[in-house]
Short mmCIF file of C-alpha atoms in Angstrom, two decimals:
data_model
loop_
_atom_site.label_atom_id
_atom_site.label_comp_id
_atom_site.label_asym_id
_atom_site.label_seq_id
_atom_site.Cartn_x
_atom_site.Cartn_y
_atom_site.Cartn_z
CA UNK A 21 119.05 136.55 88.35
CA UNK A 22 118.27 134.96 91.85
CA UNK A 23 118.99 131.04 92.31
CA UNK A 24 114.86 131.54 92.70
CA UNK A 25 114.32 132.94 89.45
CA UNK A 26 117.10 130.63 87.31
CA UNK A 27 115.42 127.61 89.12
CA UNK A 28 111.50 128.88 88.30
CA UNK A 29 112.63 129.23 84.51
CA UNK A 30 114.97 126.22 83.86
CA UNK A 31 111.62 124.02 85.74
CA UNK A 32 108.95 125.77 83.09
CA UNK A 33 111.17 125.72 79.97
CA UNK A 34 111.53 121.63 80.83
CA UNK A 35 107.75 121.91 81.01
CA UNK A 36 107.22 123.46 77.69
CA UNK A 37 109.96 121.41 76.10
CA UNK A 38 107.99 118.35 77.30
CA UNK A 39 104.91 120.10 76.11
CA UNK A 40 106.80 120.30 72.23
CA UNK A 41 106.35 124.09 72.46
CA UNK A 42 110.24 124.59 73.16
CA UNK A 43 112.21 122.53 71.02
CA UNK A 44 115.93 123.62 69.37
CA UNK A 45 115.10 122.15 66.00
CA UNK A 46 113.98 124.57 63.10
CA UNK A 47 111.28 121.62 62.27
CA UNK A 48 109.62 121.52 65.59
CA UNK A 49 110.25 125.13 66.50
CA UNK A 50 106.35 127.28 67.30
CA UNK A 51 108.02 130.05 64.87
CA UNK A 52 108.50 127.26 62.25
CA UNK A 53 105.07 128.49 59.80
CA UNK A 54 105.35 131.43 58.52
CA UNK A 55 101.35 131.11 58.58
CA UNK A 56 100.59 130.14 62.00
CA UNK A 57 101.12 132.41 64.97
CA UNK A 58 102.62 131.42 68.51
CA UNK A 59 101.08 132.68 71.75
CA UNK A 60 101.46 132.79 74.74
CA UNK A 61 99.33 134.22 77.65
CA UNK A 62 100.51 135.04 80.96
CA UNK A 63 96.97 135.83 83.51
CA UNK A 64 96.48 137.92 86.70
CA UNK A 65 96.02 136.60 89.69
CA UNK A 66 93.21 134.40 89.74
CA UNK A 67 93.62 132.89 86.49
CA UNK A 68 91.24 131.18 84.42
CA UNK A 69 87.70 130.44 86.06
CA UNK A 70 87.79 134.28 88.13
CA UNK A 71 84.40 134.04 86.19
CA UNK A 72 85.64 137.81 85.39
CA UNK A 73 88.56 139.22 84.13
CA UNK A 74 91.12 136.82 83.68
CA UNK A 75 88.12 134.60 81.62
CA UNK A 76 87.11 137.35 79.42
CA UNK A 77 91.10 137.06 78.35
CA UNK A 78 90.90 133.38 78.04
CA UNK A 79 87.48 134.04 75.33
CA UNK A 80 89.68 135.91 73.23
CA UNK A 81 92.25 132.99 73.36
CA UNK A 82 89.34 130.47 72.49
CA UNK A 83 88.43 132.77 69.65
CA UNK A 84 91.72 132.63 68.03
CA UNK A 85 91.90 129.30 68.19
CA UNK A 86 88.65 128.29 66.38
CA UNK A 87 89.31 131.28 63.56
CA UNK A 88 93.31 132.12 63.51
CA UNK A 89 96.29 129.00 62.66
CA UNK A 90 97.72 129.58 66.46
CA UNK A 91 99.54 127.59 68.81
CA UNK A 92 99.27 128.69 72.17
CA UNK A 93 100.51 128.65 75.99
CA UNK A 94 99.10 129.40 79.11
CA UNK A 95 100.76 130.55 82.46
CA UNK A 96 98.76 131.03 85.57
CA UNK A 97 99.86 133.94 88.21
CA UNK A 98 100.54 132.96 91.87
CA UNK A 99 99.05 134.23 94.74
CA UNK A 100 101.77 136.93 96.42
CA UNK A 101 104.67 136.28 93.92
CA UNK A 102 106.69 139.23 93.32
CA UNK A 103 107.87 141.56 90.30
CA UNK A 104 110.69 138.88 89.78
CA UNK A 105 108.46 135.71 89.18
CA UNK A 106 106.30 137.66 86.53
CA UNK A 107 108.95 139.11 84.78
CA UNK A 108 109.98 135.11 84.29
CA UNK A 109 106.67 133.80 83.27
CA UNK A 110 107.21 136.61 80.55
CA UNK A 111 110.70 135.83 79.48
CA UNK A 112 110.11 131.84 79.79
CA UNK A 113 107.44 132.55 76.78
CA UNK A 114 109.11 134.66 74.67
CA UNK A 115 112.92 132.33 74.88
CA UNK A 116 110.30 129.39 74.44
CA UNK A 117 109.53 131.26 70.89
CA UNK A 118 106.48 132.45 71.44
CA UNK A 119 105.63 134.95 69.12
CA UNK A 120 103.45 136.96 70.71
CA UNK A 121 103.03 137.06 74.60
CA UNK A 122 99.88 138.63 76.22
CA UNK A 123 100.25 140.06 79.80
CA UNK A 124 96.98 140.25 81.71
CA UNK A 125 96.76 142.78 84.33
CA UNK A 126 98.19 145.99 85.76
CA UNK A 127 100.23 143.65 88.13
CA UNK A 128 102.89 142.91 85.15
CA UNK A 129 103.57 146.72 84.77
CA UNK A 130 105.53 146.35 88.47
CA UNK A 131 106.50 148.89 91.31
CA UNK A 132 108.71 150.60 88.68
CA UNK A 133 106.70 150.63 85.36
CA UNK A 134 110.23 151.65 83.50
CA UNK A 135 112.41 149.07 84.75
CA UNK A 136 109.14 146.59 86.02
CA UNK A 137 108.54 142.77 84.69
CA UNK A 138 106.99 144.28 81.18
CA UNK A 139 109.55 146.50 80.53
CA UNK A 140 112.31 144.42 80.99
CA UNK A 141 110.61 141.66 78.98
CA UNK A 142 109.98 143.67 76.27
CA UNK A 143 113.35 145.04 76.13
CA UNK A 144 115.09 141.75 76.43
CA UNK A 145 113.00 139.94 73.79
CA UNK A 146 112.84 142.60 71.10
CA UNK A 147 111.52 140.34 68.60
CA UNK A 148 108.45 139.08 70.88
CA UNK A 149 105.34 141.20 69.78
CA UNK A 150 103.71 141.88 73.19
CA UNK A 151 100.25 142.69 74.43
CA UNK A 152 99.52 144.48 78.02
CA UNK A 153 95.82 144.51 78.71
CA UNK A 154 94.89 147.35 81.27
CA UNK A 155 98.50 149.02 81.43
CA UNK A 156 99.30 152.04 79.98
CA UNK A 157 102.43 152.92 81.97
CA UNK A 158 104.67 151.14 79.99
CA UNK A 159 106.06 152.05 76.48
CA UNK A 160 108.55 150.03 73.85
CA UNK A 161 108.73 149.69 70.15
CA UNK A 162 107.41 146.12 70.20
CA UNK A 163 104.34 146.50 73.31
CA UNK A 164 100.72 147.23 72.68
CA UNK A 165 98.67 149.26 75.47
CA UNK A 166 95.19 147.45 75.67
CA UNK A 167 93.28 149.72 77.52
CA UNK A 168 89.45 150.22 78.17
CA UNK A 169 87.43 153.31 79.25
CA UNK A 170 86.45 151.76 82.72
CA UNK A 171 85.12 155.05 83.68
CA UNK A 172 82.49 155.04 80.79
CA UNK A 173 81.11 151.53 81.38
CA UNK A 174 81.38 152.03 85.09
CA UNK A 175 79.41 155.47 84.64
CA UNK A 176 76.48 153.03 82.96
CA UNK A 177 76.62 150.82 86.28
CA UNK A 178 76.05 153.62 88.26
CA UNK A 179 73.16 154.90 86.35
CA UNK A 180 71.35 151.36 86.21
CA UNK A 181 72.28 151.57 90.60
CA UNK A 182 70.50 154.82 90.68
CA UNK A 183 67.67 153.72 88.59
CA UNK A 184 67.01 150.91 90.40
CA UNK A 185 67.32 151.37 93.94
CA UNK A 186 64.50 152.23 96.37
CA UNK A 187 66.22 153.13 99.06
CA UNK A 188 68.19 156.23 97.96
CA UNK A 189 71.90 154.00 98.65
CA UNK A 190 74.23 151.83 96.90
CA UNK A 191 77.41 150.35 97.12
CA UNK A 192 80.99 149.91 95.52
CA UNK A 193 83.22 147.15 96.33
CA UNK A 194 86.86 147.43 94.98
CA UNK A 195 89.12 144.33 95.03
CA UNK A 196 92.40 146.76 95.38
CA UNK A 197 92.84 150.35 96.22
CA UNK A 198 94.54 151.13 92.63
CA UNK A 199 94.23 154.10 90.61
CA UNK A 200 93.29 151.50 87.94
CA UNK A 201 90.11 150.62 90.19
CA UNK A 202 89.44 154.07 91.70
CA UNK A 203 88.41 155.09 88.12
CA UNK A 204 85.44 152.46 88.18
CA UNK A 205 84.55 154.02 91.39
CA UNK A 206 84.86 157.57 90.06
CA UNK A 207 82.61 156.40 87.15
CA UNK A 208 80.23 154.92 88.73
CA UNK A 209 79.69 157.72 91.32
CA UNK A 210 79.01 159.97 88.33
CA UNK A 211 76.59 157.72 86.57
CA UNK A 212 74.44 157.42 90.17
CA UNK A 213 74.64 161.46 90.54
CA UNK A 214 73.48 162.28 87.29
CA UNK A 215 70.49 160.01 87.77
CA UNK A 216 69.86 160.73 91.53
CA UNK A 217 71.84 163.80 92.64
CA UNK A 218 70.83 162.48 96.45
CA UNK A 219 71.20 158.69 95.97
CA UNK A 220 74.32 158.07 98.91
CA UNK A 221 77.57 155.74 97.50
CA UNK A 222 79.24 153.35 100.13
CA UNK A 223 82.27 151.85 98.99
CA UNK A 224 85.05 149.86 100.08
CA UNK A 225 88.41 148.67 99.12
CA UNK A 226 89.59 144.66 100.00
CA UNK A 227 92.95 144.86 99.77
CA UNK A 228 95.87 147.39 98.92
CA UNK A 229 99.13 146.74 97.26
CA UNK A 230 101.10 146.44 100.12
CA UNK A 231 98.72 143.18 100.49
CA UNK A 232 99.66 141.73 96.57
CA UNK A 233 96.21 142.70 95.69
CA UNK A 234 95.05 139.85 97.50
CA UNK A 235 91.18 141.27 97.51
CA UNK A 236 90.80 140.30 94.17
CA UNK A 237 90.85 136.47 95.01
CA UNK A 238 88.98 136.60 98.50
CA UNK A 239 85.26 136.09 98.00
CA UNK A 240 84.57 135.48 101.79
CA UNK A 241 85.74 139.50 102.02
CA UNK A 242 83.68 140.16 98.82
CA UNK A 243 80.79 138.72 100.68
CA UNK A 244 81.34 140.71 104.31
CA UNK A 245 81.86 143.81 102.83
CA UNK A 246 78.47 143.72 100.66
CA UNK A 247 76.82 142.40 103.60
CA UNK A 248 77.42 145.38 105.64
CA UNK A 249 76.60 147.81 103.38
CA UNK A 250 73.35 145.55 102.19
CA UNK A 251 72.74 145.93 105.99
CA UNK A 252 73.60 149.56 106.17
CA UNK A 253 70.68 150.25 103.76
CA UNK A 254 72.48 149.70 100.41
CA UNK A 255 70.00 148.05 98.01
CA UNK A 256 72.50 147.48 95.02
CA UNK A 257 76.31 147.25 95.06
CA UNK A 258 78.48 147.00 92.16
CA UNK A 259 81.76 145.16 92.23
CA UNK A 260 85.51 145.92 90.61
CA UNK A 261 86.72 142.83 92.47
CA UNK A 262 87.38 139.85 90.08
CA UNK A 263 86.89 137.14 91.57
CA UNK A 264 85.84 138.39 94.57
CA UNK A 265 82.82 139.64 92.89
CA UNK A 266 81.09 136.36 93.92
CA UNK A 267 81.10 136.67 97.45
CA UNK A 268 79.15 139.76 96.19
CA UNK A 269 76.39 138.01 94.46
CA UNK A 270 76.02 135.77 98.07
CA UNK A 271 75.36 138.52 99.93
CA UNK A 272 72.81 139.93 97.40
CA UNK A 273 71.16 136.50 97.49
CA UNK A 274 71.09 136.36 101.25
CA UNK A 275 69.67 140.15 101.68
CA UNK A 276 67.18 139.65 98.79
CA UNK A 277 68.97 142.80 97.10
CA UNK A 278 70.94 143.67 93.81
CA UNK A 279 74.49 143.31 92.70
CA UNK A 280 75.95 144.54 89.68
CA UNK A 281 78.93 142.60 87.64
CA UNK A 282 82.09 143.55 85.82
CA UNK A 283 84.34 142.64 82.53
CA UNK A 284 82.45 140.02 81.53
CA UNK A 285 78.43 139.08 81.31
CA UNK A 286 78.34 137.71 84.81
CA UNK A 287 75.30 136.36 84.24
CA UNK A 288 75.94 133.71 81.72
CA UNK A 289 79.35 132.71 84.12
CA UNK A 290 77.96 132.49 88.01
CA UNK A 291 76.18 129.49 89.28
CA UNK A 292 72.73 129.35 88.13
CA UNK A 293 71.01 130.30 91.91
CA UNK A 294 73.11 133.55 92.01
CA UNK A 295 71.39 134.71 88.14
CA UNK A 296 68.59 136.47 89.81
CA UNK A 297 70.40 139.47 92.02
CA UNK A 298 72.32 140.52 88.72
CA UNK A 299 70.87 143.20 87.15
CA UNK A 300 74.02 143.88 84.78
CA UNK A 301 77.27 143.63 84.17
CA UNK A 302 79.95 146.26 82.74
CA UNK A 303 81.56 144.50 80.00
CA UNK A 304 84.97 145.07 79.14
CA UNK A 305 85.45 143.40 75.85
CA UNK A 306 88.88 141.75 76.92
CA UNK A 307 88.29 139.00 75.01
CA UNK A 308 87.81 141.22 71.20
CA UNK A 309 91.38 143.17 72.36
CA UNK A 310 93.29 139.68 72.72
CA UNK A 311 91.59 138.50 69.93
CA UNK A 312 92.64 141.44 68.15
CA UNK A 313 96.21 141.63 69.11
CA UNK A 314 96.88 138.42 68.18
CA UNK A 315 95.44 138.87 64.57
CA UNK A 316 97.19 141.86 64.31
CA UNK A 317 100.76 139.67 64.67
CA UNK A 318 99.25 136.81 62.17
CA UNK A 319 98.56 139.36 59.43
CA UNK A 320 101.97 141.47 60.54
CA UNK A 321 99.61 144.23 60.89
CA UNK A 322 101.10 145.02 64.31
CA UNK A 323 101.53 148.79 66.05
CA UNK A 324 103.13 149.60 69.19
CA UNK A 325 101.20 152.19 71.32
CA UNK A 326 97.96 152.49 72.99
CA UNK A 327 94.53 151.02 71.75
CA UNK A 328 91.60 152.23 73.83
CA UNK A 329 88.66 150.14 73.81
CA UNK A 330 85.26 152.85 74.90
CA UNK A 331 81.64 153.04 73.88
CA UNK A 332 82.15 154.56 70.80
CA UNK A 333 84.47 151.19 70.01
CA UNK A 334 81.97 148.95 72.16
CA UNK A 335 85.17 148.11 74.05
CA UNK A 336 82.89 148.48 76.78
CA UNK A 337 79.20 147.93 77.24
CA UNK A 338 77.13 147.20 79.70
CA UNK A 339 74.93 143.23 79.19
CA UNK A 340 71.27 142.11 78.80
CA UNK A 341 71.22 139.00 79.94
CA UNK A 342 68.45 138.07 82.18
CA UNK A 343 66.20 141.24 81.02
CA UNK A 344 66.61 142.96 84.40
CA UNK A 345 67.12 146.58 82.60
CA UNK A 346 65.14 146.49 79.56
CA UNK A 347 62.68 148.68 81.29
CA UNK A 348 65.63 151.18 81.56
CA UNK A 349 67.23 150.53 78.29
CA UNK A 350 66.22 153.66 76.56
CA UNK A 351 67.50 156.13 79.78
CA UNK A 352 70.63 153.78 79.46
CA UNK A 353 71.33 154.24 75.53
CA UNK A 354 70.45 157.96 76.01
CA UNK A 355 73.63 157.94 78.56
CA UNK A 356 75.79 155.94 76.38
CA UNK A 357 74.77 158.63 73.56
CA UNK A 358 75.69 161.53 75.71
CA UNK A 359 79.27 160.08 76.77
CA UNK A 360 80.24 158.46 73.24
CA UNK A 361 79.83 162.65 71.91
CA UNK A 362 81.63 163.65 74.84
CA UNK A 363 78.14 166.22 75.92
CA UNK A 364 78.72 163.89 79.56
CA UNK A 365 82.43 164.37 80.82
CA UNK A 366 83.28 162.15 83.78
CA UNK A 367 85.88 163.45 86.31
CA UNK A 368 89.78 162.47 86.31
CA UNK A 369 90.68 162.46 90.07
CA UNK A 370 88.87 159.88 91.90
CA UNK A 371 87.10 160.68 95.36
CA UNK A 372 89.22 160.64 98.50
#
């Protein structure tokens, strides 16, 4: 390991010892009840208050901790670290005796999803139960794939888009040019042509890869990017951008318009003057597959694998809040009807 590295982990496992989460001693060990359950939660970039993704995680943490006898740990992501610092924050839970460690993002699967910060985690802790929400490149005996049918929920944004708009064009803001993202685009492109066959899609990516993802942190691009496609005609746009989704909502609010959230009820999280340009938000319920995976290791009722969360599972759903589509809630729950018996079948390959 790089002088880097063997400095990040010997600073954080001082931390935790400090913290009483890492002590030698049997008696003040986190594995020390064979009742309670140890976790520990490593987020995506933005960490907790993206008002999106990596808060929907943190719910499910707050969940276990009013209903399940858990101890648990939290570990932010940095902005631009590499494969090597997350592959640390994973290993500096589970020698810290964490129990089970939840990775949040597609980020932790790495450049080389065999031999990437996951896999290598999981292989070197073989006793550490992990979670990996939104990868499902990654296999081991001891790793569960959390994954969610984007697509589906996506598909119900761009229905609600089509539904809504008067002026025949909307808008789709990615905070990364992924394959994971591409599939909310591909999803919600269906749901607007099976409403409007004519209705145009604009859409635009913030940031690539190459950039560390950086798009999904960047609300100032969130907002410029809306704002020319607000100006270009576009009277809704719907965001796969974490936290970049609030630039989005500015830029709605400025141009009078409508903006469409993601993962979790945006609604209930923005600032209280942005409430009125969301119409919905695609829920991914992030929160009930932490929640789950961690009761799963408390009642030793855990399975490696994938676990996909759809419509059928309400893994995904799309929110109410505000009342802005209950004139359009039975077309909606026709939709969700249609997909959940597989009579709508949403394309694979996303759009060049």
């Amino acid at each position: 390991m790089a002088k880097r590295s063997v400095l990040f982990a010997a600073v954080a496992l001082v931390t935790l010892a400090a913290a009483g989460c890492g002590q030698a001693t049997a008696a003040q060990s986190p594995q020390a009840s064979p009742k309670a359950v140890t976790v520990g939660l490593a987020y995506d970039i933005g960490g907790r208050g993206d008002k999106s993704f990596n808060d929907a995680a943190a719910a499910g943490l707050e969940r276990a901790k009013t209903s399940l006898d858990v101890q648990i740990k939290e570990l932010e992501a940095l902005q631009e670290e590499n494969d090597e610092a997350r592959y640390d924050r994973l290993k500096l839970l589970c020698d810290a005796g964490y129990q089970a460690v939840v990775a949040v993002g597609f980020v932790y699967a790495g450049d080389d999803p065999s031999d990437g910060p996951l896999a290598r985690a999981a292989r070197d802790c073989p006793n550490t139960k992990f979670a990996a929400v939104d990868v499902d490149t990654v296999r081991a005996p001891n790793l569960t794939n959390l994954v969610f049918a984007d697509d589906q929920g996506s598909f119900l944004m761009g229905a609600v888009a089509a539904l809504k708009s008067k002026t025949g064009r909307v808008g789709f803001v990615g905070g990364c040019d992924l394959p994971l993202i591409r599939r909310f685009e591909v999803g919600y492109r269906a749901g607007v042509k099976a409403v409007h066959a004519d209705t145009a899609v604009d859409a635009r990516y913030l940031s690539t890869p190459a950039q560390a993802c950086s798009g999904f942190i960047n609300p100032t691009a969130g907002q410029a990017a809306a704002a020319r496609m607000y100006g270009g005609g576009a009277d809704v746009v719907y965001h796969a951008a974490g936290g970049s989704g609030l630039g989005v909502f500015k830029a709605a609010k400025a141009s009078g318009t409508w903006a469409l959230g993601v993962d979790s009820d945006q609604y209930q999280l923005v600032p209280a003057e942005l409430r009125d340009v969301i119409l919905t938000s695609m829920i991914k319920r992030v929160d009930t597959a932490v929640f789950e995976f961690i009761k799963s290791v408390s009642e030793d009722k855990f399975t490696a694998g994938t676990v996909t969360f759809g419509l059928q599972t309400k893994g995904v759903e799309y929110a109410t809040s505000g009342g802005k589509v209950d004139d359009i809630k039975s077309q909606l729950e026709g939709l969700k009807q249609q997909l959940s018996e597989g009579k709508i079948v949403i394309p694979g390959a996303a759009a060049s």
